[in-house]
mmCIF file of C-alpha atoms and ligand atoms in Angstrom:
data_model
loop_
_atom_site.group_PDB
_atom_site.id
_atom_site.type_symbol
_atom_site.label_atom_id
_atom_site.label_comp_id
_atom_site.label_asym_id
_atom_site.label_seq_id
_atom_site.Cartn_x
_atom_site.Cartn_y
_atom_site.Cartn_z
ATOM 1 C CA UNK A 1378 -22.470 -28.552 0.096
ATOM 2 C CA UNK A 1379 -18.555 -26.294 -0.105
ATOM 3 C CA UNK A 1380 -17.412 -24.040 -2.177
ATOM 4 C CA UNK A 1381 -15.601 -25.425 -4.677
ATOM 5 C CA UNK A 1382 -11.428 -24.165 -4.258
ATOM 6 C CA UNK A 1383 -10.797 -23.485 -7.570
ATOM 7 C CA UNK A 1384 -7.217 -22.475 -8.926
ATOM 8 C CA UNK A 1385 -6.788 -20.682 -12.320
ATOM 9 C CA UNK A 1386 -4.072 -21.455 -15.458
ATOM 10 C CA UNK A 1387 -4.062 -17.570 -17.425
ATOM 11 C CA UNK A 1388 -2.186 -17.704 -20.615
ATOM 12 C CA UNK A 1389 0.401 -15.197 -21.437
ATOM 13 C CA UNK A 1390 -1.122 -12.862 -23.035
ATOM 14 C CA UNK A 1391 -4.820 -13.661 -21.196
ATOM 15 C CA UNK A 1392 -6.742 -10.305 -19.915
ATOM 16 C CA UNK A 1393 -8.270 -12.598 -17.168
ATOM 17 C CA UNK A 1394 -11.730 -11.326 -17.769
ATOM 18 C CA UNK A 1395 -13.279 -14.856 -16.298
ATOM 19 C CA UNK A 1396 -10.451 -14.961 -14.219
ATOM 20 C CA UNK A 1397 -12.268 -12.125 -12.362
ATOM 21 C CA UNK A 1398 -15.196 -13.113 -13.028
ATOM 22 C CA UNK A 1399 -14.983 -16.362 -11.184
ATOM 23 C CA UNK A 1400 -13.771 -14.545 -8.953
ATOM 24 C CA UNK A 1401 -16.438 -12.081 -8.038
ATOM 25 C CA UNK A 1402 -18.873 -14.915 -8.469
ATOM 26 C CA UNK A 1403 -19.361 -16.435 -5.719
ATOM 27 C CA UNK A 1404 -18.913 -19.390 -7.005
ATOM 28 C CA UNK A 1405 -16.024 -20.704 -6.357
ATOM 29 C CA UNK A 1406 -12.931 -19.587 -3.545
ATOM 30 C CA UNK A 1407 -10.180 -19.366 -5.925
ATOM 31 C CA UNK A 1408 -7.449 -20.621 -3.839
ATOM 32 C CA UNK A 1409 -4.838 -19.285 -6.948
ATOM 33 C CA UNK A 1410 -4.060 -18.306 -10.069
ATOM 34 C CA UNK A 1411 -1.115 -19.335 -12.578
ATOM 35 C CA UNK A 1412 0.885 -17.388 -14.204
ATOM 36 C CA UNK A 1413 4.170 -18.335 -16.407
ATOM 37 C CA UNK A 1414 5.319 -14.478 -16.012
ATOM 38 C CA UNK A 1415 4.676 -11.558 -13.990
ATOM 39 C CA UNK A 1416 3.881 -9.698 -17.256
ATOM 40 C CA UNK A 1417 0.392 -11.510 -17.555
ATOM 41 C CA UNK A 1418 -1.753 -8.482 -18.055
ATOM 42 C CA UNK A 1419 -4.113 -11.386 -15.789
ATOM 43 C CA UNK A 1420 -1.430 -10.917 -12.967
ATOM 44 C CA UNK A 1421 -1.875 -7.175 -12.171
ATOM 45 C CA UNK A 1422 -5.899 -7.692 -12.239
ATOM 46 C CA UNK A 1423 -5.248 -10.805 -9.987
ATOM 47 C CA UNK A 1424 -3.607 -8.461 -7.215
ATOM 48 C CA UNK A 1425 -6.083 -5.846 -7.795
ATOM 49 C CA UNK A 1426 -9.289 -8.770 -6.967
ATOM 50 C CA UNK A 1427 -6.664 -9.500 -3.796
ATOM 51 C CA UNK A 1428 -5.651 -12.957 -5.345
ATOM 52 C CA UNK A 1429 -2.905 -15.469 -4.362
ATOM 53 C CA UNK A 1430 -0.695 -15.671 -7.655
ATOM 54 C CA UNK A 1431 2.256 -18.377 -8.683
ATOM 55 C CA UNK A 1432 4.331 -17.690 -11.369
ATOM 56 C CA UNK A 1433 5.149 -20.947 -12.934
ATOM 57 C CA UNK A 1434 7.189 -20.589 -16.368
ATOM 58 C CA UNK A 1435 6.906 -23.481 -18.506
ATOM 59 C CA UNK A 1436 10.298 -25.441 -18.464
ATOM 60 C CA UNK A 1437 11.425 -28.758 -16.409
ATOM 61 C CA UNK A 1438 9.634 -30.196 -14.521
ATOM 62 C CA UNK A 1439 6.538 -28.249 -15.601
ATOM 63 C CA UNK A 1440 4.248 -30.873 -15.041
ATOM 64 C CA UNK A 1441 4.843 -31.506 -11.458
ATOM 65 C CA UNK A 1442 6.352 -27.243 -10.570
ATOM 66 C CA UNK A 1443 1.798 -26.306 -11.469
ATOM 67 C CA UNK A 1444 0.895 -29.972 -9.609
ATOM 68 C CA UNK A 1445 2.482 -28.390 -6.054
ATOM 69 C CA UNK A 1446 1.718 -24.913 -6.792
ATOM 70 C CA UNK A 1447 -1.996 -26.259 -7.961
ATOM 71 C CA UNK A 1448 -2.810 -27.393 -3.712
ATOM 72 C CA UNK A 1449 -5.784 -28.874 -2.697
ATOM 73 C CA UNK A 1450 -8.127 -27.610 -5.045
ATOM 74 C CA UNK A 1451 -10.800 -28.806 -6.414
ATOM 75 C CA UNK A 1452 -10.969 -27.726 -9.590
ATOM 76 C CA UNK A 1453 -8.429 -26.705 -12.397
ATOM 77 C CA UNK A 1454 -10.090 -23.707 -14.580
ATOM 78 C CA UNK A 1455 -7.966 -22.912 -17.653
ATOM 79 C CA UNK A 1456 -8.841 -19.698 -18.289
ATOM 80 C CA UNK A 1457 -6.593 -17.662 -21.510
ATOM 81 C CA UNK A 1458 -4.682 -20.948 -20.927
ATOM 82 C CA UNK A 1459 -3.504 -22.187 -24.611
ATOM 83 C CA UNK A 1460 -1.399 -24.896 -24.001
ATOM 84 C CA UNK A 1461 -2.171 -28.735 -23.560
ATOM 85 C CA UNK A 1462 -1.680 -29.412 -19.974
ATOM 86 C CA UNK A 1463 1.073 -31.664 -18.609
ATOM 87 C CA UNK A 1464 0.105 -35.583 -17.953
ATOM 88 C CA UNK A 1465 0.865 -34.941 -14.560
ATOM 89 C CA UNK A 1466 -1.655 -32.339 -14.306
ATOM 90 C CA UNK A 1467 -3.713 -34.136 -15.961
ATOM 91 C CA UNK A 1468 -3.472 -37.146 -13.842
ATOM 92 C CA UNK A 1469 -3.519 -36.091 -10.413
ATOM 93 C CA UNK A 1470 -7.123 -33.575 -10.990
ATOM 94 C CA UNK A 1471 -8.237 -36.591 -13.239
ATOM 95 C CA UNK A 1472 -12.043 -34.905 -14.604
ATOM 96 C CA UNK A 1473 -11.903 -31.827 -12.903
ATOM 97 C CA UNK A 1474 -10.351 -30.204 -14.975
ATOM 98 C CA UNK A 1475 -12.191 -26.983 -17.578
ATOM 99 C CA UNK A 1476 -11.863 -25.053 -20.147
ATOM 100 C CA UNK A 1477 -13.815 -21.976 -22.042
ATOM 101 C CA UNK A 1478 -13.386 -21.466 -25.482
ATOM 102 C CA UNK A 1479 -15.612 -18.791 -27.323
ATOM 103 C CA UNK A 1480 -17.358 -20.849 -30.136
ATOM 104 C CA UNK A 1481 -19.911 -23.762 -29.877
ATOM 105 C CA UNK A 1482 -17.924 -26.548 -29.927
ATOM 106 C CA UNK A 1483 -16.513 -28.942 -31.804
ATOM 107 C CA UNK A 1484 -17.311 -26.370 -33.772
ATOM 108 C CA UNK A 1485 -14.138 -23.082 -34.552
ATOM 109 C CA UNK A 1486 -12.375 -25.369 -31.892
ATOM 110 C CA UNK A 1487 -9.054 -27.174 -31.879
ATOM 111 C CA UNK A 1488 -4.898 -25.714 -32.259
ATOM 112 C CA UNK A 1489 -4.841 -22.269 -33.179
ATOM 113 C CA UNK A 1490 -8.697 -21.393 -32.805
ATOM 114 C CA UNK A 1491 -8.051 -18.500 -30.155
ATOM 115 C CA UNK A 1492 -9.059 -14.917 -30.177
ATOM 116 C CA UNK A 1493 -10.189 -13.224 -33.517
ATOM 117 C CA UNK A 1494 -9.974 -16.580 -35.447
ATOM 118 C CA UNK A 1495 -12.711 -18.360 -33.864
ATOM 119 C CA UNK A 1496 -15.151 -15.260 -34.089
ATOM 120 C CA UNK A 1497 -13.591 -15.051 -37.489
ATOM 121 C CA UNK A 1498 -14.447 -17.882 -38.632
ATOM 122 C CA UNK A 1499 -17.794 -18.588 -37.371
ATOM 123 C CA UNK A 1500 -19.153 -15.222 -39.654
ATOM 124 C CA UNK A 1501 -17.159 -16.651 -42.851
ATOM 125 C CA UNK A 1502 -19.157 -19.918 -42.430
ATOM 126 C CA UNK A 1503 -22.365 -17.606 -42.785
ATOM 127 C CA UNK A 1504 -23.769 -19.372 -39.199
ATOM 128 C CA UNK A 1505 -26.628 -18.018 -36.696
ATOM 129 C CA UNK A 1506 -25.516 -18.300 -33.915
ATOM 130 C CA UNK A 1507 -22.230 -18.793 -31.838
ATOM 131 C CA UNK A 1508 -21.748 -18.476 -28.333
ATOM 132 C CA UNK A 1509 -19.271 -20.634 -25.330
ATOM 133 C CA UNK A 1510 -18.745 -23.849 -24.578
ATOM 134 C CA UNK A 1511 -17.100 -24.901 -20.709
ATOM 135 C CA UNK A 1512 -15.680 -28.785 -21.910
ATOM 136 C CA UNK A 1513 -13.427 -30.803 -19.242
ATOM 137 C CA UNK A 1514 -9.465 -31.076 -20.479
ATOM 138 C CA UNK A 1515 -8.426 -33.923 -22.619
ATOM 139 C CA UNK A 1516 -4.606 -34.068 -24.064
ATOM 140 C CA UNK A 1517 -6.347 -32.564 -27.254
ATOM 141 C CA UNK A 1518 -6.760 -29.086 -27.962
ATOM 142 C CA UNK A 1519 -10.802 -28.420 -27.420
ATOM 143 C CA UNK A 1520 -11.433 -31.771 -27.482
ATOM 144 C CA UNK A 1521 -13.032 -32.669 -23.907
ATOM 145 C CA UNK A 1522 -16.322 -33.583 -23.083
ATOM 146 C CA UNK A 1523 -18.326 -30.428 -22.900
ATOM 147 C CA UNK A 1524 -20.290 -29.418 -20.292
ATOM 148 C CA UNK A 1525 -22.151 -26.540 -20.487
ATOM 149 C CA UNK A 1526 -22.908 -24.292 -23.099
ATOM 150 C CA UNK A 1527 -24.822 -20.786 -23.566
ATOM 151 C CA UNK A 1528 -25.561 -19.483 -27.252
ATOM 152 C CA UNK A 1529 -26.150 -16.598 -28.464
ATOM 153 C CA UNK A 1530 -27.045 -14.790 -32.121
ATOM 154 C CA UNK A 1531 -24.790 -14.264 -34.997
ATOM 155 C CA UNK A 1532 -25.947 -11.102 -36.719
ATOM 156 C CA UNK A 1533 -26.061 -10.506 -40.346
ATOM 157 C CA UNK A 1534 -23.406 -6.772 -39.928
ATOM 158 C CA UNK A 1535 -21.111 -9.042 -36.712
ATOM 159 C CA UNK A 1536 -17.651 -7.722 -37.193
ATOM 160 C CA UNK A 1537 -15.672 -10.570 -35.434
ATOM 161 C CA UNK A 1538 -14.964 -7.987 -32.389
ATOM 162 C CA UNK A 1539 -18.901 -7.184 -31.860
ATOM 163 C CA UNK A 1540 -19.251 -10.828 -32.174
ATOM 164 C CA UNK A 1541 -16.225 -11.750 -29.350
ATOM 165 C CA UNK A 1542 -17.978 -9.013 -26.794
ATOM 166 C CA UNK A 1543 -20.877 -10.259 -26.778
ATOM 167 C CA UNK A 1544 -19.971 -13.869 -26.637
ATOM 168 C CA UNK A 1545 -16.864 -12.985 -24.181
ATOM 169 C CA UNK A 1546 -20.046 -11.266 -22.139
ATOM 170 C CA UNK A 1547 -21.680 -14.787 -22.440
ATOM 171 C CA UNK A 1548 -18.815 -17.050 -21.143
ATOM 172 C CA UNK A 1549 -18.873 -14.422 -17.446
ATOM 173 C CA UNK A 1550 -21.588 -15.787 -17.180
ATOM 174 C CA UNK A 1551 -21.331 -19.660 -17.918
ATOM 175 C CA UNK A 1552 -17.669 -20.181 -16.513
ATOM 176 C CA UNK A 1553 -18.772 -19.709 -12.656
ATOM 177 C CA UNK A 1554 -22.352 -21.961 -13.481
ATOM 178 C CA UNK A 1555 -19.949 -24.544 -15.227
ATOM 179 C CA UNK A 1556 -17.308 -25.071 -11.675
ATOM 180 C CA UNK A 1557 -20.998 -25.149 -9.492
ATOM 181 C CA UNK A 1558 -22.205 -27.788 -12.282
ATOM 182 C CA UNK A 1559 -19.503 -29.687 -12.219
ATOM 183 C CA UNK A 1560 -19.120 -29.915 -8.796
ATOM 184 C CA UNK A 1561 -22.721 -30.539 -8.124
ATOM 185 C CA UNK A 1562 -22.132 -34.222 -10.547
ATOM 186 C CA UNK A 1563 -18.813 -34.952 -8.536
ATOM 187 C CA UNK A 1564 -21.158 -34.488 -5.354
ATOM 188 C CA UNK A 1565 -24.203 -36.295 -6.182
ATOM 189 C CA UNK A 1566 -21.556 -39.193 -7.648
ATOM 190 C CA UNK A 1567 -20.250 -39.361 -3.992
ATOM 191 C CA UNK A 1568 -22.549 -39.808 -2.576
ATOM 192 C CA UNK A 1569 -24.583 -42.438 -4.981
ATOM 193 C CA UNK A 1570 -21.546 -44.339 -5.020
ATOM 194 C CA UNK A 1571 -21.641 -47.323 -2.163
HETATM 195 C C1 GAR B 263 -11.489 -16.296 -23.625
HETATM 196 O O1 GAR B 263 -12.402 -15.612 -24.560
HETATM 197 C C2 GAR B 263 -11.812 -17.969 -23.752
HETATM 198 O O2 GAR B 263 -12.584 -18.267 -24.140
HETATM 199 C C3 GAR B 263 -10.711 -17.982 -24.683
HETATM 200 O O3 GAR B 263 -9.663 -16.914 -24.576
HETATM 201 C C4 GAR B 263 -10.306 -15.687 -23.597
HETATM 202 C C5 GAR B 263 -9.549 -15.431 -22.220
HETATM 203 O O4 GAR B 263 -10.407 -14.214 -22.731
HETATM 204 N N1 GAR B 263 -10.404 -19.433 -24.631
HETATM 205 C C6 GAR B 263 -9.350 -20.204 -26.097
HETATM 206 O O5 GAR B 263 -10.055 -19.618 -26.665
HETATM 207 C C7 GAR B 263 -9.436 -21.193 -26.064
HETATM 208 N N2 GAR B 263 -9.210 -22.739 -26.439
HETATM 209 P P1 GAR B 263 -9.450 -13.562 -20.703
HETATM 210 O O6 GAR B 263 -8.534 -13.670 -20.148
HETATM 211 O O7 GAR B 263 -10.453 -12.073 -20.390
HETATM 212 O O8 GAR B 263 -10.558 -14.342 -20.303
#
């Protein structure tokens, strides 16, 4: 089975740490990183890693411009990308769009749940464990089927920052593994279909 080619979508403020983890993992061949503007922090990191970057600002024909920039990738990976994807992208890459979220979905997901808000909510709810979820993307925030979760404890003395750092380390393991898993699932299905 070939290493899957992936296109990674980052947001305007994303740090690009999951993008970098995927690129360095050897589990995926990052064909393109798509950012809304040259000033997104992930763009400089992508350049430093020698990755191809395409700037695709939202606006007219956003879906078709994304599809064109993605080209012939096997998977689309959202990494710090906080918008709903245009239907055209979901149609073109049906079942091949993944996202990572810093909680054990379905808990602590949905619109507006990102960054420290997620970890603050986990601590406020008195949860004893948290983690991250890689899930398939559909037309709702954080609601697609989960593919892989990794868990960690929430310590009594945890601040949101401390918990975020523990979860982020898990994210960097989970995303490459999830891409490998998603590719294996598609490969297995294609072998067993008549
Ligand atoms: C990650 O923690 C990811 O789980 C989160 O954005 C961060 C991006 O960090 N995504 C969501 O909350 C999606 N709802 P990164 O730019 O360092 O990869």
